[in-house]
Coordinates of C-alpha atoms in Angstrom, one line a residue:
M1 CA -133.6 19.1 140.8
V2 CA -134.4 19.9 144.6
P3 CA -131.1 21.6 145.3
I4 CA -131.7 24.0 142.7
I5 CA -134.6 24.2 143.6
H6 CA -133.7 25.6 147.3
T7 CA -130.8 27.5 146.2
L8 CA -134.0 29.8 144.1
Q9 CA -135.9 29.5 147.1
I10 CA -132.8 31.2 149.1
L11 CA -131.7 33.6 146.3
F12 CA -135.2 35.4 145.7
L13 CA -135.5 35.6 149.6
A14 CA -132.4 37.2 150.0
L15 CA -133.4 39.8 147.3
L16 CA -136.9 40.5 148.6
F17 CA -135.1 41.2 152.1
F18 CA -132.8 43.5 150.0
T19 CA -135.8 45.0 148.6
F20 CA -137.8 45.3 151.7
L21 CA -134.5 46.6 153.9
L22 CA -133.6 49.6 151.0
H23 CA -137.2 51.4 151.2
T24 CA -137.1 51.1 154.9
T25 CA -134.5 53.3 154.4
I26 CA -135.1 54.9 151.8
S27 CA -138.3 55.8 153.2
F28 CA -137.0 57.0 156.9
Y29 CA -133.7 57.9 156.0
T30 CA -133.7 60.3 153.9
P31 CA -129.7 61.1 153.8
F32 CA -129.1 57.6 152.8
V33 CA -131.2 58.7 149.3
N34 CA -128.2 60.8 148.4
I35 CA -125.3 58.3 148.9
L36 CA -127.3 55.5 147.3
Y37 CA -128.0 57.7 144.2
H38 CA -124.0 59.1 144.8
L39 CA -123.4 55.1 144.4
L40 CA -125.9 53.8 141.2
T41 CA -124.7 56.8 139.7
T42 CA -120.7 56.7 140.4
H43 CA -119.9 53.1 141.2
L44 CA -122.2 51.0 139.4
H45 CA -120.2 48.5 139.0
F46 CA -119.0 48.5 143.5
F47 CA -122.7 48.3 143.8
L48 CA -123.4 45.2 141.8
L49 CA -120.0 44.4 143.1
F50 CA -120.9 43.8 146.5
S51 CA -124.4 43.0 146.5
L52 CA -123.8 39.6 144.0
C53 CA -120.9 39.0 146.7
T54 CA -123.3 39.3 149.2
L55 CA -125.3 36.6 147.3
V56 CA -122.7 34.4 146.9
S57 CA -122.3 34.2 150.4
L58 CA -125.5 33.9 151.6
F59 CA -125.7 30.2 149.1
Y60 CA -122.0 29.3 150.4
Y61 CA -122.9 29.7 153.4
Y62 CA -126.2 27.8 153.4
H63 CA -124.6 24.9 151.8
I64 CA -121.2 24.5 153.6
R65 CA -122.7 25.1 157.3
P66 CA -122.8 22.0 159.4
H67 CA -126.4 19.5 160.0
R68 CA -127.6 19.4 162.6
V69 CA -127.3 15.4 164.0
F70 CA -130.2 13.7 165.6
L71 CA -130.3 10.1 167.7
L72 CA -133.5 8.6 166.3
N73 CA -133.6 5.6 168.5
Y74 CA -131.2 3.0 169.8
T75 CA -131.4 -0.2 171.3
C76 CA -130.2 -2.4 174.4
Y77 CA -129.6 -5.3 174.7
K78 CA -130.6 -7.5 176.7
P79 CA -129.5 -11.5 177.3
P80 CA -131.7 -14.4 178.5
P81 CA -132.6 -15.2 181.8
H82 CA -130.9 -18.3 182.0
R83 CA -127.7 -16.1 181.5
K84 CA -128.4 -14.5 184.9
F85 CA -125.3 -14.0 186.7
S86 CA -126.7 -14.0 190.2
S87 CA -125.2 -14.7 193.6
E88 CA -125.7 -18.8 193.6
I89 CA -124.0 -19.2 189.7
R90 CA -121.4 -16.7 190.2
E91 CA -120.0 -18.5 193.9
S92 CA -120.4 -21.8 191.9
F93 CA -118.5 -21.3 188.9
F94 CA -115.8 -19.3 190.8
L95 CA -115.7 -23.3 193.3
K96 CA -115.7 -25.4 190.4
N97 CA -112.4 -23.1 187.8
V98 CA -110.0 -25.5 188.9
Q99 CA -107.3 -22.0 187.1
L100 CA -108.6 -19.8 190.7
V101 CA -107.4 -20.7 194.4
R102 CA -109.3 -20.2 197.4
E103 CA -107.8 -16.9 198.6
S104 CA -108.2 -15.4 194.7
I105 CA -112.2 -16.3 195.5
D106 CA -112.8 -14.6 199.1
F107 CA -110.9 -11.7 197.9
M108 CA -113.4 -11.2 195.1
H109 CA -116.5 -12.8 197.1
N110 CA -116.2 -9.5 199.4
I111 CA -115.6 -7.1 196.4
C112 CA -119.1 -8.6 194.9
L113 CA -120.6 -8.5 198.8
K114 CA -119.8 -4.1 198.5
S115 CA -120.1 -3.3 194.7
S116 CA -123.8 -2.7 194.7
L117 CA -124.6 -5.1 191.9
G118 CA -128.2 -7.3 192.0
E119 CA -129.0 -10.6 191.7
E120 CA -130.1 -9.8 187.7
T121 CA -126.7 -9.2 186.1
Y122 CA -125.9 -10.9 182.7
G123 CA -122.4 -13.2 182.8
P124 CA -121.2 -14.1 179.6
P125 CA -121.7 -17.4 177.6
F126 CA -118.7 -19.9 178.4
I127 CA -120.1 -19.2 182.2
F128 CA -122.7 -21.0 181.2
E129 CA -121.2 -24.1 179.2
D130 CA -120.7 -27.6 180.7
D131 CA -117.5 -28.5 182.3
K132 CA -116.1 -30.2 178.8
N133 CA -113.9 -27.2 178.7
N134 CA -113.5 -26.3 181.6
N135 CA -115.2 -22.7 181.3
I136 CA -112.8 -21.5 180.0
P137 CA -113.1 -18.7 178.3
T138 CA -112.6 -18.8 173.7
L139 CA -112.3 -17.1 171.0
K140 CA -115.1 -19.3 169.9
S141 CA -117.1 -18.0 173.1
A142 CA -116.6 -14.7 172.7
N143 CA -117.7 -14.5 168.8
Q144 CA -120.5 -15.9 170.3
E145 CA -121.1 -13.6 173.1
A146 CA -120.3 -10.3 170.7
R147 CA -122.7 -12.1 168.2
E148 CA -125.1 -12.5 170.2
G149 CA -125.3 -8.4 171.3
I150 CA -124.5 -6.8 167.9
F151 CA -127.5 -9.4 166.0
L152 CA -130.1 -9.0 168.2
S153 CA -129.5 -4.9 169.0
I154 CA -129.2 -4.2 165.2
D155 CA -132.5 -6.7 164.6
D156 CA -134.3 -4.7 167.2
L157 CA -133.4 -1.0 166.5
L158 CA -133.9 -1.2 162.2
A159 CA -137.3 -3.1 163.2
K160 CA -137.9 -0.2 165.6
T161 CA -136.7 2.7 163.2
L162 CA -137.8 1.0 159.5
I163 CA -134.4 2.0 158.8
D164 CA -133.2 -0.4 155.2
P165 CA -129.5 -1.4 156.1
Q166 CA -129.5 -0.1 152.4
S167 CA -129.2 3.3 153.3
V168 CA -126.9 2.9 155.9
D169 CA -123.7 5.4 154.8
V170 CA -121.7 5.1 158.0
L171 CA -121.0 2.2 160.0
I172 CA -119.2 2.9 163.5
V173 CA -118.5 -0.3 165.9
S174 CA -116.5 -0.2 169.4
C175 CA -115.5 -3.0 170.8
G176 CA -112.4 -1.9 173.1
G177 CA -110.8 -5.6 174.4
F178 CA -112.0 -7.8 171.4
S179 CA -110.8 -7.5 167.8
P180 CA -111.3 -9.8 165.6
S181 CA -110.3 -10.6 162.5
P182 CA -111.6 -9.8 160.1
S183 CA -113.1 -7.1 162.3
L184 CA -116.9 -6.7 163.8
S185 CA -117.1 -4.1 161.8
S186 CA -116.6 -6.4 158.8
L187 CA -119.7 -8.6 160.0
V188 CA -122.1 -6.7 160.6
V189 CA -121.3 -5.8 156.9
N190 CA -121.9 -9.3 156.3
R191 CA -124.8 -10.1 157.8
Y192 CA -126.9 -7.0 157.1
N193 CA -125.4 -6.6 153.3
L194 CA -124.2 -3.3 153.7
R195 CA -123.5 -1.3 150.5
P196 CA -120.1 -1.6 149.5
D197 CA -119.6 2.3 149.7
V198 CA -121.0 2.3 153.3
K199 CA -117.9 4.1 155.1
T200 CA -116.7 1.7 158.1
Y201 CA -115.0 2.2 161.2
N202 CA -113.8 -0.3 163.8
L203 CA -112.6 1.3 167.9
S204 CA -110.6 -0.4 170.6
G205 CA -108.9 0.4 173.3
M206 CA -110.7 3.1 174.9
G207 CA -112.5 1.9 177.4
C208 CA -115.9 2.4 179.0
S209 CA -115.6 5.7 177.5
S210 CA -116.3 4.2 174.0
G211 CA -119.3 4.9 173.6
I212 CA -119.9 8.3 174.8
L213 CA -116.8 8.9 171.6
S214 CA -118.0 6.7 168.8
L215 CA -121.2 8.9 169.3
D216 CA -119.1 11.9 169.2
F217 CA -116.9 10.6 166.2
A218 CA -120.7 9.5 164.2
A219 CA -122.3 13.3 164.5
R220 CA -118.6 14.8 163.2
V221 CA -119.2 12.4 160.1
L222 CA -122.4 13.5 159.7
R223 CA -121.7 17.5 160.1
G224 CA -118.5 17.0 158.2
S225 CA -120.4 15.6 154.8
Q226 CA -122.6 17.0 152.0
K227 CA -125.0 15.2 151.9
V228 CA -127.8 13.5 154.4
Q229 CA -127.0 10.6 155.7
N230 CA -127.4 8.0 158.0
A231 CA -124.9 6.8 160.6
L232 CA -125.1 3.0 162.8
V233 CA -123.2 3.4 166.0
V234 CA -122.8 -0.6 167.7
I235 CA -120.9 -0.7 171.3
I236 CA -120.5 -3.8 172.9
E237 CA -117.2 -5.5 175.2
S238 CA -116.1 -8.3 175.1
V239 CA -116.2 -9.7 179.2
T240 CA -115.7 -13.1 177.9
L241 CA -112.0 -12.1 176.7
N242 CA -111.1 -9.6 179.4
W243 CA -111.7 -12.6 181.7
Y244 CA -109.2 -13.1 184.5
N245 CA -108.1 -16.3 186.0
G246 CA -105.2 -15.6 187.9
Q247 CA -104.2 -14.0 191.5
N248 CA -103.6 -10.3 191.1
R249 CA -106.4 -8.6 193.0
S250 CA -106.5 -5.5 191.4
M251 CA -106.9 -7.8 188.4
L252 CA -109.6 -10.0 190.3
V253 CA -111.9 -6.9 189.9
T254 CA -112.6 -7.2 186.9
N255 CA -114.3 -10.3 187.4
C256 CA -116.7 -8.8 189.5
I257 CA -118.2 -5.5 188.2
F258 CA -118.1 -6.2 184.4
R259 CA -121.9 -8.0 183.0
V260 CA -122.6 -8.4 179.5
G261 CA -124.0 -5.4 177.2
C262 CA -124.3 -4.5 174.4
A263 CA -126.2 -1.1 173.0
A264 CA -126.8 0.0 168.9
A265 CA -127.8 3.5 167.4
I266 CA -128.6 5.1 164.7
M267 CA -128.6 8.8 164.1
S268 CA -129.0 10.8 160.7
N269 CA -127.9 14.5 159.8
N270 CA -131.4 14.5 157.6
P271 CA -133.5 17.2 158.6
K272 CA -137.0 14.8 157.8
L273 CA -136.3 13.0 160.4
Y274 CA -136.4 15.4 162.6
Q275 CA -139.6 14.5 164.1
E276 CA -138.9 11.5 164.3
A277 CA -135.9 11.7 165.9
K278 CA -135.3 11.1 169.9
M279 CA -132.9 14.1 170.8
E280 CA -130.3 16.1 169.2
L281 CA -126.8 16.7 169.5
V282 CA -125.5 19.8 170.9
H283 CA -122.5 19.6 172.2
S284 CA -120.0 17.3 172.3
L285 CA -116.5 17.4 174.8
R286 CA -113.3 14.6 174.8
T287 CA -110.3 15.2 176.6
H288 CA -107.4 12.7 177.2
H289 CA -105.1 13.1 179.9
G290 CA -102.6 9.8 179.2
A291 CA -99.9 12.6 179.5
D292 CA -100.0 12.6 183.5
D293 CA -98.4 8.8 183.8
S294 CA -100.8 8.0 186.3
S295 CA -103.5 8.8 184.8
Y296 CA -102.3 6.6 181.7
K297 CA -102.0 3.3 184.2
A298 CA -104.5 3.6 186.3
A299 CA -106.2 1.2 184.8
I300 CA -104.3 -0.6 182.1
Q301 CA -104.4 -4.4 180.6
E302 CA -101.3 -5.9 180.9
E303 CA -99.7 -9.6 182.3
D304 CA -99.1 -10.5 185.4
D305 CA -96.0 -12.4 187.1
K306 CA -97.2 -15.3 185.9
G307 CA -97.7 -14.4 182.7
I308 CA -101.7 -14.4 182.4
T309 CA -103.4 -11.3 181.1
G310 CA -105.7 -8.8 182.9
I311 CA -107.3 -5.8 183.3
S312 CA -105.5 -4.0 186.3
L313 CA -108.1 -1.3 188.2
T314 CA -105.3 0.1 190.6
K315 CA -106.3 1.9 193.9
D316 CA -105.2 5.5 192.2
L317 CA -108.3 5.0 189.7
I318 CA -110.3 6.7 192.0
R319 CA -108.2 9.8 192.9
V320 CA -107.6 9.8 189.1
A321 CA -111.0 9.9 188.0
G322 CA -111.8 12.3 189.8
V323 CA -108.9 14.8 189.0
N324 CA -109.4 14.5 185.6
L325 CA -113.6 15.3 185.8
R326 CA -112.3 18.2 187.5
Q327 CA -110.3 19.3 185.0
H328 CA -113.2 18.1 182.4
V329 CA -115.7 19.9 183.4
K330 CA -114.1 23.2 183.4
I331 CA -114.1 23.3 180.0
L332 CA -117.2 22.0 179.3
A333 CA -118.9 24.9 182.0
P334 CA -118.9 27.9 180.0
R335 CA -120.8 26.1 176.7
V336 CA -123.3 24.6 179.5
L337 CA -123.4 27.4 182.5
A338 CA -125.8 29.8 182.9
L339 CA -123.6 33.0 182.9
S340 CA -124.3 33.8 186.6
Q341 CA -123.0 30.2 187.4
I342 CA -120.0 31.2 184.5
T343 CA -119.0 34.9 185.8
N344 CA -119.3 33.2 190.0
Y345 CA -116.7 30.6 189.0
A346 CA -114.7 33.0 187.2
Y347 CA -114.6 35.4 190.7
S348 CA -113.5 32.2 192.9
M349 CA -111.1 30.7 190.5
I350 CA -109.2 34.5 190.5
M351 CA -109.9 34.6 194.3
S352 CA -108.7 31.4 195.0
T353 CA -105.3 32.2 193.0
I354 CA -104.7 35.7 195.0
L355 CA -106.0 34.3 198.6
P356 CA -105.6 30.6 198.5
H357 CA -106.1 30.5 201.8
K358 CA -109.5 32.8 202.3
F359 CA -110.8 31.3 199.0
K360 CA -111.1 28.1 197.4
P361 CA -113.1 27.5 194.0
V362 CA -116.8 26.7 194.1
V363 CA -118.4 23.4 192.2
P364 CA -120.6 25.2 190.0
N365 CA -123.7 23.6 190.0
F366 CA -124.6 21.5 186.8
A367 CA -127.6 19.8 187.8
T368 CA -129.5 23.1 186.9
A369 CA -127.9 23.1 183.4
F370 CA -129.5 19.7 182.7
E371 CA -132.4 18.4 183.9
H372 CA -131.7 14.8 183.5
I373 CA -127.7 13.0 183.5
C374 CA -126.6 10.1 182.6
I375 CA -123.0 9.7 184.3
H376 CA -120.8 6.7 184.2
S377 CA -122.2 4.0 186.7
G378 CA -118.6 1.6 186.4
G379 CA -119.0 1.4 189.7
K380 CA -119.8 2.2 193.0
A381 CA -116.9 4.3 194.1
V382 CA -116.3 5.9 190.8
I383 CA -120.7 6.7 191.0
E384 CA -119.6 8.3 194.7
Q385 CA -116.5 10.3 193.4
I386 CA -118.6 11.8 191.3
G387 CA -120.8 13.0 193.2
R388 CA -118.9 14.2 195.7
V389 CA -116.7 16.2 192.8
L390 CA -120.1 17.7 191.2
K391 CA -122.0 18.2 194.7
F392 CA -124.7 16.1 192.6
S393 CA -127.6 14.6 195.2
D394 CA -128.8 11.2 195.2
E395 CA -131.5 11.7 193.0
V396 CA -129.2 13.0 190.4
T397 CA -126.7 10.0 190.5
E398 CA -130.2 7.2 191.4
P399 CA -130.3 6.0 187.4
A400 CA -126.5 5.6 187.4
R401 CA -126.7 3.4 191.4
M402 CA -129.7 1.5 189.8
T403 CA -128.4 0.8 185.9
L404 CA -125.7 -0.5 188.1
N405 CA -127.3 -2.8 190.2
R406 CA -129.6 -4.2 187.7
F407 CA -127.3 -4.5 184.6
G408 CA -123.6 -4.3 185.7
N409 CA -120.9 -2.4 184.6
T410 CA -121.6 -3.3 180.6
S411 CA -118.5 -0.3 180.2
S412 CA -119.3 1.5 177.2
S413 CA -122.8 0.9 176.4
L414 CA -123.8 1.6 180.0
V415 CA -125.3 5.5 179.0
F416 CA -127.2 3.5 177.2
Y417 CA -128.9 1.3 180.3
E418 CA -128.9 5.1 182.4
L419 CA -131.3 6.4 179.2
A420 CA -133.3 3.4 178.6
Y421 CA -134.1 4.1 182.7
F422 CA -135.4 7.5 182.5
E423 CA -137.4 6.3 179.3
A424 CA -138.9 3.6 181.0
K425 CA -139.8 6.0 184.4
K426 CA -143.2 7.1 182.2
G427 CA -143.5 10.8 181.8
K428 CA -139.9 12.2 183.6
V429 CA -138.8 13.3 180.4
K430 CA -140.3 16.2 178.0
K431 CA -139.9 17.5 174.7
G432 CA -136.8 20.2 175.4
D433 CA -135.1 18.8 178.5
R434 CA -131.8 19.3 178.0
M435 CA -129.6 15.6 179.4
W436 CA -125.9 14.9 179.9
M437 CA -123.7 12.4 178.9
L438 CA -120.7 11.7 181.2
A439 CA -118.2 8.6 181.0
F440 CA -114.7 7.7 181.4
G441 CA -112.4 5.3 179.8
T442 CA -109.1 3.8 179.9
G443 CA -105.6 6.0 178.4
F444 CA -107.6 8.1 181.1
K445 CA -110.0 9.7 178.7
V446 CA -113.4 12.1 179.5
G447 CA -116.7 12.6 177.1
S448 CA -119.5 14.2 177.5
L449 CA -122.3 14.1 175.1
V450 CA -125.4 17.1 175.2
W451 CA -128.7 16.1 174.0
K452 CA -131.4 18.2 173.9
W453 CA -135.4 16.1 173.6
I454 CA -137.0 16.5 170.1
Q455 CA -140.1 14.9 172.3
D456 CA -141.8 13.5 174.9
S457 CA -139.6 10.2 175.6
T458 CA -141.7 6.5 175.3
Q459 CA -141.5 3.8 176.8
D460 CA -139.9 1.1 174.1
S461 CA -141.1 -2.1 174.0
D462 CA -137.7 -3.3 173.6
N463 CA -137.1 -0.9 176.8
P464 CA -134.4 -3.1 179.0
W465 CA -136.1 -1.7 182.1
N466 CA -139.8 -3.3 181.3
D467 CA -140.5 -6.2 183.2
C468 CA -138.3 -4.4 186.7
I469 CA -139.0 -1.0 186.6
H470 CA -141.8 -1.2 189.7
N471 CA -138.5 -2.5 191.0
Y472 CA -136.9 0.7 191.1
P473 CA -135.4 2.7 192.7
L474 CA -133.9 0.4 195.8
R475 CA -134.2 2.3 199.0
T476 CA -131.1 0.8 199.5
W477 CA -128.3 -0.1 197.3

């Protein structure tokens, strides 16, 4: 009944507008009267057909135009205090791990000292188990890590949004390094008794970028839908099964920077929920640079010379990130920057091509296009590289640096912990502000989301920064 009423309202408004336009034109433009009279008397069928086509076009556009997509709310998983992976616990775990040799322990110790991770990041459950399994990561402990993060995140999110699980139409679960059977999306369906016709997607292998890519995927599904829908997006990574006990130094780095984290979010295309939502998605961009061999191999899961599986973070990773970021922002810039900056950038590109010895391409100032920026906090070197490429000040990179210190690299969910940092800073985010989320992933992928805040930010009771925001920002990191 409601769609019929909306259709009649549109037809009535279109007719009213056409009548008003016709009256105005006849009143002020007498020659048009003769033309109109000629059409009505000699080509009445053509005139009526044109009017009918106009009304049908308006009706068709109203029903097929893409839905606006909103982020209703989100939650970040915060493990219990006894899971804090302090330097004391870390060194103790390294020393009692019979699979690690002294040289590997010393190497990881030096990496941890330079990583800028603080004393309150969280480790996976197997690290805190008794010695009966020699603290070896197992499928059981990986399942425990996934269940704890996913269930607590979704529980808090549903309680906060008052969304009934039966109203979830789309479910997307992303976990790069853990893909059990049944899938994690099936785990969620079973736990929350989702409808039999719920559309489920289980994503893996996309690394730290999968959080942004999952949100973009959800938005595309919602925009393409012909009906109002809600999408539940769950983003997690398995530290347990990505733990490396070998001697390859490029693989040992992951033990030093990756920490436990999970985020859940509900997105919707329901216009009735607009006032309750936090942000509206304005732009999204995904670029894949895997055609280049160095980009593809910059971060890759493989076996070492002893057959032990790990994720290798090569020395070329930082260079690859910088090169691919430049290519990514070239595409993004025209969509978000002011015309003056676009013109200046285009001019510098042309002149640098004609006179490469005299001119260099200018770097657009993205800080003027957005009030807030969540950049990839994958590591100290990554944050510094992004800052160099985009000419960001320390103030712009502050949320990424502080998130790395407090929570470590939580992989795909890291941008949500940065988002929570902004909200924990009371009064920092206002209605109408624009926010840019940027993340990298294996492959090599770069993803961007541009949001517009619908209302002033609020510090929710489950914000993971609530108990420590008074300690940030740090003077040094």
